[in-house]
Coordinates of C-alpha atoms and ligand atoms in Angstrom, one line a residue:
X1 CA 4.1 14.0 -1.7
X2 CA 1.3 16.8 -1.2
X3 CA -2.2 16.2 -1.3
X4 CA -4.8 14.3 0.7
X5 CA -2.3 11.6 1.0
X6 CA 0.8 13.1 1.0
X7 CA 2.4 10.8 4.1
X8 CA 2.2 8.5 0.8
X9 CA 4.5 10.0 -1.5
X10 CA 6.9 11.3 1.6
X11 CA 7.5 8.0 3.3
X12 CA 8.0 6.5 -0.2
X13 CA 10.4 9.6 -0.7
X14 CA 12.4 9.1 2.5
X15 CA 12.7 5.1 2.1
X16 CA 14.2 5.4 -1.7
X17 CA 16.9 8.1 -0.7
X18 CA 17.8 6.1 2.0
X19 CA 18.1 3.0 -0.4
X20 CA 19.9 5.1 -3.4
X21 CA 22.3 6.8 -0.5
X22 CA 23.6 3.3 0.7
X23 CA 23.6 2.3 -3.0
X24 CA 26.2 5.1 -4.5
X25 CA 28.2 4.7 -1.2
X26 CA 28.8 1.4 -2.0
X27 CA 30.2 2.2 -5.6
X28 CA 26.9 2.1 -7.3
X29 CA 25.3 -0.3 -9.8
X30 CA 28.2 -1.5 -11.8
X31 CA 30.3 1.2 -11.4
X32 CA 27.6 4.0 -12.0
X33 CA 26.0 6.5 -10.0
X34 CA 22.2 6.1 -8.8
X35 CA 20.5 9.1 -10.1
X36 CA 16.6 9.4 -8.6
X37 CA 14.7 11.9 -10.3
X38 CA 11.4 12.7 -7.9
X39 CA 8.2 14.6 -9.5
X40 CA 5.3 14.7 -7.1
X41 CA 2.0 14.3 -8.8
X42 CA -0.3 15.2 -6.1
X43 CA -2.4 12.8 -5.5
X44 CA -4.3 12.8 -9.0
X45 CA -4.2 10.4 -11.6
X46 CA -3.5 13.1 -14.3
X47 CA -0.5 14.8 -13.1
X48 CA 0.8 11.0 -12.2
X49 CA 0.8 10.5 -16.1
X50 CA 2.4 13.8 -16.9
X51 CA 4.8 13.2 -14.7
X52 CA 5.9 9.8 -16.2
X53 CA 5.6 11.2 -19.8
X54 CA 8.0 13.7 -18.6
X55 CA 10.0 10.9 -16.7
X56 CA 10.7 8.9 -19.9
X57 CA 11.0 11.6 -23.0
X58 CA 12.5 14.2 -21.2
X59 CA 14.6 12.7 -18.3
X60 CA 14.9 9.6 -20.3
X61 CA 14.8 7.4 -17.2
X62 CA 15.7 3.5 -16.9
X63 CA 13.0 2.9 -14.6
X64 CA 10.5 4.1 -12.8
X65 CA 9.3 3.6 -9.3
X66 CA 5.5 4.7 -8.0
X67 CA 3.1 5.5 -8.2
X68 CA 1.6 4.3 -4.7
X69 CA -2.0 4.6 -4.6
X70 CA -3.5 2.0 -7.5
X71 CA -5.9 4.6 -9.4
X72 CA -2.5 6.5 -9.9
X73 CA -0.7 3.8 -11.1
X74 CA -3.2 2.4 -13.4
X75 CA -2.8 5.9 -15.2
X76 CA 0.4 5.7 -15.5
X77 CA 1.2 2.2 -16.4
X78 CA -0.1 2.4 -20.1
X79 CA 2.5 4.7 -20.6
X80 CA 5.5 3.1 -19.1
X81 CA 4.2 0.0 -21.2
X82 CA 4.1 2.2 -24.4
X83 CA 7.6 3.7 -23.8
X84 CA 8.8 0.4 -22.7
X85 CA 9.7 1.3 -19.7
X86 CA 10.1 -0.4 -17.0
X87 CA 8.1 0.5 -14.3
X88 CA 7.7 -1.0 -10.4
X89 CA 5.1 -0.1 -8.2
X90 CA 6.1 -0.3 -4.5
X91 CA 2.2 0.0 -3.0
X92 CA 0.0 -0.7 -5.4
X93 CA -2.2 -3.6 -4.5
X94 CA -5.0 -3.4 -7.4
X95 CA -4.4 -6.8 -9.1
X96 CA -5.1 -4.5 -12.7
X97 CA -2.1 -2.5 -11.9
X98 CA 0.5 -5.1 -13.4
X99 CA -2.3 -6.9 -15.5
X100 CA -2.0 -3.7 -18.0
X101 CA 1.3 -4.9 -19.6
X102 CA 4.6 -6.8 -19.0
X103 CA 6.6 -3.9 -18.3
X104 CA 4.7 -3.1 -15.3
X105 CA 5.2 -4.8 -12.3
X106 CA 5.1 -4.8 -7.9
X107 CA 6.7 -5.7 -4.8
X108 CA 3.6 -6.1 -2.4
X109 CA 1.0 -8.4 -2.2
X110 CA -2.7 -8.1 -4.1
X111 CA -5.8 -7.1 -2.6
X112 CA -7.2 -10.6 -3.1
X113 CA -5.3 -11.9 -0.7
X114 CA -5.4 -8.5 1.7
X115 CA -9.2 -9.2 1.5
X116 CA -9.3 -12.3 2.5
X117 CA -6.7 -11.9 5.5
X118 CA -8.9 -9.4 6.5
X119 CA -12.4 -11.7 6.1
X120 CA -11.1 -14.5 8.1
X121 CA -9.7 -12.2 10.4
X122 CA -13.2 -11.0 11.3
X123 CA -14.5 -14.2 10.9
X124 CA -12.2 -16.2 13.1
X125 CA -10.5 -13.7 15.3
X126 CA -13.4 -11.0 15.9
X127 CA -15.9 -14.1 15.4
X128 CA -17.9 -11.5 13.5
X129 CA -20.8 -12.9 11.4
X130 CA -22.8 -9.8 9.9
X131 CA -20.5 -6.5 8.6
X132 CA -21.2 -3.5 6.6
X133 CA -19.0 -2.1 4.2
X134 CA -18.0 1.4 4.0
X135 CA -15.8 2.4 0.3
X136 CA -14.5 5.1 -1.6
X137 CA -15.9 4.5 -4.8
X138 CA -13.5 7.2 -6.6
X139 CA -10.9 4.9 -5.8
X140 CA -9.9 1.7 -7.5
X141 CA -8.0 0.3 -4.4
X142 CA -11.2 0.7 -2.2
X143 CA -13.7 -0.6 -4.6
X144 CA -10.9 -3.9 -5.2
X145 CA -10.3 -4.2 -1.8
X146 CA -14.1 -4.1 -0.8
X147 CA -15.2 -6.5 -3.1
X148 CA -12.6 -9.2 -2.4
X149 CA -13.5 -8.9 1.0
X150 CA -17.1 -9.6 0.0
X151 CA -16.3 -12.5 -1.6
X152 CA -14.0 -14.4 0.8
X153 CA -16.8 -12.8 3.9
X154 CA -19.3 -14.6 2.4
X155 CA -17.6 -17.8 1.3
X156 CA -16.6 -18.2 5.0
X157 CA -20.7 -18.1 5.4
X158 CA -20.3 -14.3 6.9
X159 CA -22.7 -11.9 6.0
X160 CA -23.0 -8.2 4.1
X161 CA -25.5 -6.7 5.5
X162 CA -25.1 -3.0 4.5
X163 CA -22.3 -1.4 1.7
X164 CA -22.2 2.2 1.7
X165 CA -20.5 4.7 -0.6
X166 CA -18.3 7.7 -0.4
X167 CA -16.2 9.7 -2.1
X168 CA -12.5 10.7 -1.8
X169 CA -12.5 14.5 -0.2
X170 CA -15.5 13.7 1.4
X171 CA -15.5 15.1 5.6
X172 CA -19.4 14.3 6.1
X173 CA -19.8 10.3 6.6
X174 CA -22.5 10.1 9.3
X175 CA -25.1 9.7 7.2
X176 CA -24.1 6.5 6.0
X177 CA -22.8 5.6 9.3
X178 CA -26.4 6.3 10.7
X179 CA -27.6 3.6 8.2
X180 CA -25.2 0.7 8.9
X181 CA -25.9 1.6 12.9
X182 CA -29.7 0.8 12.3
X183 CA -28.3 -2.7 11.0
X184 CA -26.2 -3.4 14.1
X185 CA -23.2 -5.1 12.3
X186 CA -20.4 -6.7 14.3
X187 CA -17.7 -4.8 12.5
X188 CA -17.4 -2.5 9.4
X189 CA -14.4 -3.1 6.8
X190 CA -13.8 0.4 5.5
X191 CA -10.8 0.0 2.8
X192 CA -9.8 3.2 2.3
X193 CA -7.2 6.0 2.8
X194 CA -6.0 7.3 6.5
X195 CA -7.5 10.9 5.5
X196 CA -11.1 10.1 5.5
X197 CA -10.3 6.7 7.3
X198 CA -9.3 9.0 10.5
X199 CA -12.4 11.1 9.8
X200 CA -14.9 8.0 9.8
X201 CA -13.9 6.3 12.8
X202 CA -14.2 9.7 14.9
X203 CA -17.8 9.9 13.7
X204 CA -18.7 6.1 14.3
X205 CA -17.2 7.1 18.2
X206 CA -19.7 9.9 18.2
X207 CA -22.4 8.6 17.1
X208 CA -21.6 6.0 19.9
X209 CA -21.3 3.0 17.8
X210 CA -19.2 0.5 20.1
X211 CA -17.7 -2.1 17.1
X212 CA -14.4 -2.4 15.4
X213 CA -13.6 -0.7 12.0
X214 CA -11.3 -3.0 10.0
X215 CA -9.1 -1.6 7.0
X216 CA -6.5 -2.3 4.8
X217 CA -3.0 -0.8 4.4
X218 CA -4.5 2.3 3.3
X219 CA -4.6 3.1 7.1
X220 CA -1.3 3.0 7.5
X221 CA 0.2 6.8 7.7
X222 CA 1.8 8.7 10.8
X223 CA -1.0 10.8 10.3
X224 CA -3.8 8.4 11.0
X225 CA -3.9 8.4 14.7
X226 CA -3.6 12.5 14.2
X227 CA -6.6 12.5 12.2
X228 CA -8.5 9.9 14.2
X229 CA -7.2 10.2 17.7
X230 CA -8.4 8.1 20.7
X231 CA -11.6 7.1 19.0
X232 CA -9.3 4.9 16.6
X233 CA -8.1 2.5 19.5
X234 CA -9.3 -1.3 19.5
X235 CA -9.2 -1.2 15.7
X236 CA -7.3 -3.0 13.2
X237 CA -5.9 -3.1 10.1
X238 CA -3.8 -5.5 7.5
X239 CA -0.2 -4.3 6.5
X240 CA 2.8 -5.1 4.7
X241 CA 5.5 -4.9 7.8
X242 CA 5.0 -4.6 11.6
X243 CA 7.8 -2.2 13.3
X244 CA 7.5 -5.1 16.2
X245 CA 8.7 -7.7 13.7
X246 CA 12.0 -8.6 15.4
X247 CA 13.7 -10.1 12.2
X248 CA 16.9 -8.2 12.0
X249 CA 16.8 -7.4 8.5
X250 CA 13.7 -5.3 9.6
X251 CA 15.4 -4.0 12.4
X252 CA 18.4 -3.2 10.9
X253 CA 16.2 -1.0 8.8
X254 CA 14.6 0.9 11.1
X255 CA 17.8 2.0 12.8
X256 CA 19.0 3.1 9.6
X257 CA 16.0 4.8 8.7
X258 CA 15.2 6.4 12.3
X259 CA 19.0 7.7 12.0
X260 CA 18.6 9.6 8.8
X261 CA 14.9 10.6 9.7
X262 CA 15.4 12.2 13.2
X263 CA 14.1 9.2 14.7
X264 CA 11.0 8.7 12.9
X265 CA 9.6 5.2 12.7
X266 CA 9.3 4.1 9.2
X267 CA 5.6 3.3 7.9
X268 CA 5.1 0.7 5.4
X269 CA 5.6 2.8 2.6
X270 CA 9.0 3.8 3.5
X271 CA 10.3 0.3 3.9
X272 CA 8.3 -0.8 0.1
X273 CA 9.8 2.5 -1.1
X274 CA 13.5 0.8 -0.2
X275 CA 12.0 -2.5 -1.2
X276 CA 11.2 -1.6 -4.5
X277 CA 14.8 0.3 -5.5
X278 CA 16.9 -2.8 -4.2
X279 CA 14.6 -5.1 -6.6
X280 CA 16.0 -2.7 -9.2
X281 CA 19.3 -2.8 -8.4
X282 CA 19.3 -6.5 -7.8
X283 CA 18.1 -6.5 -11.7
X284 CA 20.0 -4.1 -12.7
X285 CA 22.9 -5.5 -11.9
X286 CA 21.9 -8.7 -13.2
X287 CA 19.8 -7.5 -16.8
X288 CA 22.3 -7.6 -19.9
X289 CA 21.8 -4.1 -20.6
X290 CA 19.7 -1.2 -19.1
X291 CA 17.6 -0.8 -22.2
X292 CA 14.2 -1.2 -21.4
X293 CA 13.4 -5.2 -22.7
X294 CA 16.6 -6.4 -21.3
X295 CA 15.9 -4.5 -18.0
X296 CA 12.3 -5.8 -18.3
X297 CA 13.3 -9.7 -18.5
X298 CA 15.7 -8.8 -15.9
X299 CA 13.0 -7.9 -13.1
X300 CA 10.6 -10.5 -14.5
X301 CA 13.3 -13.1 -13.4
X302 CA 13.4 -11.6 -9.7
X303 CA 13.3 -14.9 -7.6
X304 CA 14.0 -15.4 -4.0
X305 CA 15.2 -11.8 -3.1
X306 CA 15.7 -11.2 0.3
X307 CA 13.5 -7.8 1.0
X308 CA 12.7 -6.5 4.2
X309 CA 9.0 -6.4 3.3
X310 CA 10.0 -10.3 2.7
X311 CA 10.9 -12.5 0.3
X312 CA 9.9 -11.2 -3.6
X313 CA 10.1 -14.0 -6.3
X314 CA 8.1 -12.7 -9.0
X315 CA 5.4 -14.7 -10.5
X316 CA 4.6 -14.8 -14.6
X317 CA 2.0 -12.0 -13.8
X318 CA 5.3 -9.7 -12.3
X319 CA 3.2 -10.0 -9.0
X320 CA 5.2 -11.2 -5.4
X321 CA 3.1 -13.7 -3.0
X322 CA 4.2 -12.3 0.2
X323 CA 2.6 -12.4 3.8
X324 CA 0.6 -9.9 5.9
X325 CA 0.3 -8.8 9.6
X326 CA -2.7 -7.6 11.2
X327 CA -2.1 -4.8 13.5
X328 CA -4.4 -3.1 16.0
X329 CA -4.1 0.7 17.0
X330 CA -3.8 1.3 20.7
X331 CA -2.7 4.7 22.1
X332 CA -1.3 6.2 19.0
X333 CA 0.8 2.5 18.3
X334 CA 0.3 -0.2 15.7
X335 CA 0.5 -3.2 17.6
X336 CA 1.3 -6.6 15.6
X337 CA -1.7 -9.0 16.3
X338 CA -0.5 -11.6 13.8
X339 CA 1.2 -12.6 10.3
X340 CA -1.0 -13.9 7.9
X341 CA 0.6 -16.3 4.8
X342 CA -1.0 -17.1 1.6
Ligands
LIG401 N1 -2.0 -0.3 -1.6 C1 -2.8 0.9 -1.6 C2 -2.9 0.7 -3.4 O1 -3.2 0.2 -4.0 C3 -1.7 1.5 -1.3 C4 -1.4 1.8 -0.2 C5 0.2 1.0 0.2 C6 -1.4 2.6 1.1 C7 0.6 0.8 1.4 C8 -0.6 2.6 2.3 C9 0.2 1.6 2.6 O2 -3.6 1.8 -3.3

């Protein structure tokens, strides 16, 4: 909830608060009220590990929701697994997260799919043949997603003409962008988080690079446009949901969220947090007991659960199969371009 990806935490938290409030107002779970204990890891993997240890050993929580960024979830997962306390990450898309153990689940799609979505979009919709990559070497999410994009783009006959790197926290990307510009790509794939992406997009404009920049869910934040400004217009990213989706389930969620949060439109993290809580509650209702192994089994058997971001059936690897949307940034709005199903 603080640190360079603070909106990931604050939005997830708002989604969770809304869901917990609804569940408790409707009588709780099997007659008991839910209590949400929220800890801030400041966006640091070591802090995420410390936080989960405290939640399990001192607070004796029934389940853990989080983290959202993949590297941080990977720091938490072995601890949840060791203590046999089920963990559901709302938003971590790196495949390795749920591979860490059978107590670790997610309610979002994974990056082999997300990478394919953007590789196909670059090839089919933007007619891009040569793409450059600018990725964050400190982030498992960024490294994984770039790898899956590259595999898929090459398999479709495209060429990756340049790969450049940065590290989370960097603020100057001009030398990487200058090298990329010299190779004359048709587009640049930047699978990063919004703080660096906003700066990258701005600096690309300053270098007069008039090609689209593409990214993944890590772009989604109300802060992206604050940082990147008008330079962001005309760029695209994949995401878990679009607020333009006219599905009544989505619109109903948006109105409830706005009413609870001063008119603010929920971002993707808020929706995924909300969905994660409801998947947990559904499992708690079905579980034989709320001890770790019983609750784990109930979560693992989640089938066709109607969530706001799509129906959730968890497979044997504890991942759902869900569609992605592609959004185009325009004047501070993230406009719906299309839905891509697996
Ligand atoms: N998918 C990102 C990760 O795994 C987290 C994320 C999800 C960021 C949704 C923004 C929106 O690290």
